[in-house]
Coordinates of C-alpha atoms in Angstrom, one line a residue:
Chain I
X1 CA 31.6 50.1 7.4
X2 CA 33.7 50.6 10.5
X3 CA 32.8 48.3 13.4
X4 CA 33.5 51.2 16.0
X5 CA 30.8 53.5 14.7
X6 CA 27.3 53.6 16.2
X7 CA 25.9 53.0 12.7
X8 CA 25.4 49.8 10.9
X9 CA 26.1 46.3 12.3
X10 CA 28.2 46.0 15.6
X11 CA 28.7 42.6 17.0
X12 CA 26.2 41.1 14.6
X13 CA 23.5 43.6 16.0
X14 CA 21.8 46.1 13.6
X15 CA 22.3 49.0 15.7
X16 CA 20.4 51.3 13.4
X17 CA 17.3 49.1 13.6
X18 CA 17.8 48.9 17.5
X19 CA 17.8 52.6 17.7
X20 CA 14.6 52.8 15.6
X21 CA 13.0 50.1 17.9
X22 CA 14.0 52.1 21.1
X23 CA 12.7 55.2 19.6
X24 CA 9.3 53.6 18.6
X25 CA 8.8 52.1 22.1
X26 CA 9.8 55.4 23.7
X27 CA 7.0 57.1 21.7
X28 CA 4.4 54.3 22.2
X29 CA 5.2 52.5 25.5
X30 CA 2.6 49.7 24.7
X31 CA 4.9 48.5 21.9
X32 CA 7.1 47.2 24.6
X33 CA 4.4 44.6 25.6
X34 CA 5.5 41.1 24.7
X35 CA 4.1 37.7 25.4
X36 CA 6.2 34.5 25.0
X37 CA 4.8 31.0 25.0
X38 CA 5.6 27.3 25.1
X39 CA 3.5 24.1 24.8
X40 CA 4.7 21.0 26.5
X41 CA 3.7 17.4 26.2
X42 CA 4.8 14.6 28.6
X43 CA 6.2 11.5 26.8
X44 CA 7.2 9.0 29.7
X45 CA 8.9 9.2 33.0
X46 CA 11.2 12.3 33.1
X47 CA 10.9 12.8 29.3
X48 CA 8.8 15.6 27.8
X49 CA 8.9 17.8 24.8
X50 CA 8.1 21.7 24.3
X51 CA 7.0 23.3 21.1
X52 CA 7.9 26.9 20.8
X53 CA 6.6 29.0 18.0
X54 CA 4.1 31.9 18.4
X55 CA 4.7 35.0 20.3
X56 CA 3.5 38.5 20.6
X57 CA 5.8 41.5 20.2
X58 CA 5.9 45.1 18.8
X59 CA 2.1 45.5 18.9
X60 CA 1.2 42.2 16.9
X61 CA 1.3 38.5 16.7
X62 CA 4.6 37.5 15.2
X63 CA 4.1 35.1 12.3
X64 CA 7.7 35.0 10.8
X65 CA 8.4 31.6 12.3
X66 CA 7.4 29.0 9.7
X67 CA 8.1 26.1 11.9
X68 CA 8.5 25.6 15.8
X69 CA 11.5 25.0 17.9
X70 CA 11.3 21.5 19.4
X71 CA 13.1 21.1 22.9
X72 CA 13.3 17.9 24.8
X73 CA 14.0 17.5 28.5
X74 CA 14.6 14.4 30.5
X75 CA 16.7 13.1 33.5
X76 CA 19.9 11.2 33.4
X77 CA 19.7 7.5 34.6
X78 CA 20.9 8.4 38.1
X79 CA 17.8 10.6 38.3
X80 CA 15.6 7.8 37.0
X81 CA 15.4 9.1 33.4
X82 CA 16.5 8.1 30.0
X83 CA 18.8 11.0 29.2
X84 CA 16.8 12.1 26.1
X85 CA 17.7 15.7 26.8
X86 CA 19.2 18.1 29.2
X87 CA 17.2 18.2 32.4
X88 CA 15.0 21.2 33.4
X89 CA 17.6 22.9 35.7
X90 CA 20.3 22.5 33.1
X91 CA 17.9 24.2 30.6
X92 CA 17.7 27.2 33.2
X93 CA 21.4 27.4 33.2
X94 CA 21.3 27.5 29.3
X95 CA 18.6 30.2 29.4
X96 CA 20.6 32.3 31.9
X97 CA 24.0 32.0 30.0
X98 CA 22.2 32.8 26.7
X99 CA 20.4 35.9 28.2
X100 CA 23.4 37.3 30.0
X101 CA 25.4 36.9 26.8
X102 CA 22.8 38.6 24.6
X103 CA 22.4 41.4 27.1
X104 CA 26.1 42.1 27.0
X105 CA 26.3 41.8 23.2
X106 CA 23.3 44.0 22.5
X107 CA 24.1 46.7 25.0
X108 CA 27.7 46.8 24.0
X109 CA 26.6 47.2 20.3
X110 CA 24.4 50.1 21.4
X111 CA 27.5 51.7 23.1
X112 CA 29.8 51.1 20.1
X113 CA 31.7 48.6 22.2
X114 CA 33.2 45.9 19.9
X115 CA 33.0 42.3 21.3
X116 CA 35.3 39.7 19.8
X117 CA 34.4 36.5 21.9
X118 CA 32.2 35.6 24.9
X119 CA 32.3 32.3 26.7
X120 CA 30.6 31.4 30.0
X121 CA 30.6 28.6 32.4
X122 CA 27.8 28.1 34.7
X123 CA 27.4 26.0 37.9
X124 CA 24.2 25.7 39.9
X125 CA 24.2 24.0 43.3
X126 CA 21.2 21.8 44.1
X127 CA 20.2 19.6 47.0
X128 CA 18.0 16.8 45.8
X129 CA 16.4 16.5 49.4
X130 CA 14.2 19.4 48.3
X131 CA 12.8 17.9 45.1
X132 CA 12.4 14.4 46.8
X133 CA 10.5 15.9 49.7
X134 CA 13.0 14.5 52.2
X135 CA 13.4 17.9 53.8
X136 CA 11.0 21.0 54.1
X137 CA 13.9 23.3 55.0
X138 CA 16.1 22.4 52.0
X139 CA 15.1 24.5 48.9
X140 CA 13.9 22.6 45.9
X141 CA 15.7 24.9 43.3
X142 CA 19.3 26.1 43.0
X143 CA 20.8 27.5 46.2
X144 CA 23.4 29.4 44.2
X145 CA 24.5 29.9 40.6
X146 CA 28.0 31.0 39.6
X147 CA 28.8 32.4 36.2
X148 CA 32.2 32.8 35.0
X149 CA 32.7 34.7 31.8
X150 CA 35.7 35.1 29.5
X151 CA 35.4 38.1 27.2
X152 CA 37.5 39.7 24.5
X153 CA 36.3 43.2 23.8
X154 CA 37.1 46.9 24.1
X155 CA 35.6 47.2 27.5
X156 CA 36.5 46.6 31.2
X157 CA 35.2 43.8 33.3
X158 CA 33.2 46.4 35.2
X159 CA 31.6 47.9 32.1
X160 CA 30.7 44.4 30.8
X161 CA 29.2 43.3 34.1
X162 CA 26.8 46.2 34.0
X163 CA 25.8 45.4 30.5
X164 CA 24.8 41.7 31.6
X165 CA 22.5 43.2 34.1
X166 CA 19.9 44.1 31.5
X167 CA 19.2 40.4 31.0
X168 CA 15.5 39.4 31.5
X169 CA 16.5 35.8 32.7
X170 CA 18.9 37.2 35.2
X171 CA 16.0 39.2 36.6
X172 CA 13.7 36.0 36.5
X173 CA 16.2 33.9 38.3
X174 CA 17.4 36.6 40.9
X175 CA 13.9 38.0 41.6
X176 CA 10.5 36.5 42.3
X177 CA 8.2 36.0 39.3
X178 CA 4.5 35.2 40.1
X179 CA 3.7 31.8 38.5
X180 CA -0.2 30.9 38.4
X181 CA -0.9 27.2 37.8
X182 CA -4.3 26.0 36.6
X183 CA -5.1 22.2 36.1
X184 CA -7.9 20.9 34.1
X185 CA -8.5 17.1 34.6
X186 CA -9.9 14.8 32.0
Chain U
X1 CA 2.9 -5.9 37.2
X2 CA 0.0 -3.7 38.2
X3 CA 0.4 -0.1 37.5
X4 CA -1.4 0.8 40.5
X5 CA 1.0 -0.8 43.1
X6 CA 3.9 1.1 44.6
X7 CA 6.4 -1.5 43.0
X8 CA 8.0 -1.6 39.5
X9 CA 7.5 1.1 36.9
X10 CA 4.6 3.6 37.2
X11 CA 4.3 6.4 34.7
X12 CA 7.6 5.3 33.1
X13 CA 9.4 5.9 36.6
X14 CA 11.1 3.0 38.3
X15 CA 9.5 3.5 41.8
X16 CA 11.6 0.8 43.4
X17 CA 14.8 2.6 42.4
X18 CA 13.2 5.9 43.5
X19 CA 12.5 4.4 46.9
X20 CA 16.1 3.2 47.2
X21 CA 17.4 6.7 46.2
X22 CA 15.2 8.4 48.8
X23 CA 16.3 5.9 51.5
X24 CA 20.0 6.4 50.7
X25 CA 19.8 10.1 50.8
X26 CA 17.7 10.0 54.1
X27 CA 20.7 7.9 55.6
X28 CA 23.4 10.0 54.0
X29 CA 22.2 13.6 53.4
X30 CA 25.3 14.6 51.6
X31 CA 24.1 12.2 48.7
X32 CA 21.6 14.9 47.9
X33 CA 24.3 17.5 47.0
X34 CA 24.3 18.0 43.2
X35 CA 25.8 20.4 40.7
X36 CA 24.6 21.1 37.3
X37 CA 26.6 22.9 34.6
X38 CA 26.6 24.6 31.2
X39 CA 29.1 26.1 29.0
X40 CA 28.0 28.8 26.5
X41 CA 29.7 30.3 23.5
X42 CA 28.6 33.5 21.6
X43 CA 28.3 33.1 18.0
X44 CA 27.0 36.4 16.6
X45 CA 24.4 38.9 17.5
X46 CA 21.6 37.2 19.6
X47 CA 22.9 33.7 18.6
X48 CA 24.8 31.6 21.1
X49 CA 25.1 27.9 21.9
X50 CA 25.4 26.0 25.2
X51 CA 27.0 22.6 25.7
X52 CA 25.6 20.5 28.5
X53 CA 27.3 17.3 29.6
X54 CA 29.0 16.9 33.1
X55 CA 27.2 17.1 36.3
X56 CA 27.8 15.9 39.9
X57 CA 25.1 13.8 41.7
X58 CA 24.7 11.0 44.3
X59 CA 28.2 11.6 45.6
X60 CA 30.3 11.6 42.4
X61 CA 30.9 13.0 39.0
X62 CA 28.4 11.4 36.6
X63 CA 30.1 10.1 33.5
X64 CA 27.3 8.2 31.9
X65 CA 26.7 10.9 29.1
X66 CA 29.0 10.0 26.3
X67 CA 28.1 13.1 24.2
X68 CA 26.9 16.6 25.2
X69 CA 23.5 18.2 24.6
X70 CA 23.7 21.2 22.3
X71 CA 21.3 24.0 22.8
X72 CA 21.0 27.0 20.6
X73 CA 19.4 30.4 21.5
X74 CA 18.8 33.4 19.3
X75 CA 16.2 36.1 19.0
X76 CA 13.6 36.4 16.2
X77 CA 14.0 39.1 13.6
X78 CA 11.7 41.7 15.4
X79 CA 14.2 41.4 18.3
X80 CA 17.2 41.9 15.9
X81 CA 18.2 38.2 15.7
X82 CA 18.3 35.4 13.1
X83 CA 15.9 33.1 14.7
X84 CA 18.5 30.3 15.0
X85 CA 16.9 29.0 18.3
X86 CA 14.1 29.7 20.9
X87 CA 15.1 32.9 22.7
X88 CA 16.3 32.9 26.4
X89 CA 13.0 33.7 28.0
X90 CA 11.2 30.9 25.8
X91 CA 14.0 28.5 27.2
X92 CA 12.8 29.5 30.7
X93 CA 9.3 28.6 29.9
X94 CA 10.4 25.3 28.5
X95 CA 12.5 24.6 31.6
X96 CA 9.5 25.5 33.9
X97 CA 7.0 23.4 31.9
X98 CA 9.5 20.4 31.8
X99 CA 10.1 20.6 35.6
X100 CA 6.5 21.0 36.7
X101 CA 5.6 18.0 34.5
X102 CA 8.4 15.9 35.8
X103 CA 7.6 16.8 39.4
X104 CA 3.9 15.9 38.8
X105 CA 4.8 12.6 37.2
X106 CA 7.5 11.5 39.5
X107 CA 5.6 12.3 42.7
X108 CA 2.4 10.8 41.3
X109 CA 4.5 7.5 40.7
X110 CA 5.8 7.6 44.2
X111 CA 2.1 7.8 45.5
X112 CA 0.9 5.1 43.1
X113 CA -1.2 7.6 41.1
X114 CA -1.3 6.6 37.4
X115 CA -0.9 9.4 34.8
X116 CA -2.0 8.9 31.3
X117 CA -1.3 12.2 29.7
X118 CA 0.0 15.6 30.7
X119 CA 0.0 18.7 28.5
X120 CA 0.8 22.3 29.4
X121 CA 0.6 25.7 27.8
X122 CA 2.6 28.5 29.3
X123 CA 2.5 32.3 28.7
X124 CA 5.0 34.8 30.0
X125 CA 4.3 38.6 30.0
X126 CA 7.4 40.8 29.3
X127 CA 7.8 44.5 28.8
X128 CA 10.7 45.1 26.4
X129 CA 11.1 48.7 28.0
X130 CA 13.1 46.8 30.8
X131 CA 15.6 45.1 28.8
X132 CA 16.1 48.0 26.4
X133 CA 17.0 50.3 29.3
X134 CA 14.0 52.7 28.5
X135 CA 12.6 52.4 31.9
X136 CA 14.1 51.8 35.4
X137 CA 10.6 50.9 36.9
X138 CA 9.7 48.2 34.5
X139 CA 11.2 44.9 35.4
X140 CA 13.4 43.1 32.8
X141 CA 12.1 39.7 33.3
X142 CA 8.7 38.2 33.1
X143 CA 6.0 40.2 35.2
X144 CA 3.8 37.1 35.3
X145 CA 3.8 33.5 34.0
X146 CA 0.5 31.6 33.5
X147 CA 0.7 27.7 33.3
X148 CA -2.4 25.8 32.1
X149 CA -2.2 22.0 32.4
X150 CA -4.5 19.3 31.1
X151 CA -4.0 16.1 32.8
X152 CA -5.6 12.6 32.5
X153 CA -5.0 10.7 35.6
X154 CA -6.4 9.0 38.7
X155 CA -6.0 12.3 40.8
X156 CA -7.9 15.4 41.3
X157 CA -6.7 18.8 40.2
X158 CA -5.9 19.7 43.8
X159 CA -3.7 16.6 44.3
X160 CA -1.9 17.2 41.0
X161 CA -1.2 20.8 41.8
X162 CA 0.4 19.9 45.1
X163 CA 2.7 17.5 43.2
X164 CA 3.8 20.1 40.7
X165 CA 5.1 22.3 43.6
X166 CA 8.1 20.0 44.3
X167 CA 9.5 21.3 41.0
X168 CA 13.0 22.9 41.3
X169 CA 12.5 25.3 38.4
X170 CA 9.1 26.4 40.0
X171 CA 11.2 27.3 43.0
X172 CA 14.0 29.0 41.0
X173 CA 11.4 31.2 39.0
X174 CA 9.1 32.0 42.0
X175 CA 11.8 32.8 44.5
X176 CA 15.1 34.6 44.5
X177 CA 18.3 32.6 43.6
X178 CA 21.7 34.3 44.3
X179 CA 23.7 34.6 41.0
X180 CA 27.3 35.6 41.2
X181 CA 28.9 36.9 38.0
X182 CA 32.6 37.0 37.4
X183 CA 34.1 38.4 34.2
X184 CA 37.7 37.8 33.0
X185 CA 38.7 40.0 30.2
X186 CA 41.4 39.0 27.5

């Protein structure tokens, strides 16, 4: 099967199934409603662990995952941790890199654009005075994130950049998401 | 050593060292300047992998990590992937859970508040019509994230909630972060 046709698998993405999914959600918009979840448990100091398994998508609870993904987070020694995992802001960079890449690859596939390789390097600038409560005017999160992609494909840089912008994590990081926090004490 | 004093280790956090770090950054604000990084490489379809190792903190390149953290992302079959890892938005929930927890635990330690256990459950609502480009008015990322903590500690729910708000990832998700994307084609 030719990689350049709109049929079959392009960039490892089944574009026939993608077309069917898009058509189904166009007809029944509620099928787009999804919910993703994580459960996290503190271990000690900066070390904690998330368990990720169940989610809701395409109108039902998805039960195809037979075991959870386990993700550890910690801080390096200079930030008073034991380095048992990447730290939380590094996980944000991973999530952003992964999502921009998937956005690029999936939307390229939908347009019949072949992608041969994608690599990205991300840098996020953070001033610890925010987290440590030393300054109220310094923000606590990243001030700025730079993403540098190197892509081998049929498309121009401008076309590819447009495709990355479909990324949900790009939206989450670039724009405000309402976060509600409830705490039950025991 | 008493767990309730401000000296020594509380909640697995060395509060003496934390105090020294805060004092050093108060004296030389530039020591707060940090940079975190990730390198990501696409594998196929929705599967890609990040390598996380180097970072800059406390006025220098940190070289204490002798090997990188490797993080995989993919999509489940219903989202046209092979489920080789949690998906990018699930990684955001992990990052947020981890960071809120570390914020709570570290700032509790700094105040002499003993924490016995912390568990959180996160849910993020997402409408796939955004990512798929079916609708321009539906946002691509999470519309809303709900975080439910269960905490066993000396403190009230109100005190604990205040401590979580120091979290850098809470800031990143709740507020806009400028993201610049550069693409080099080969």
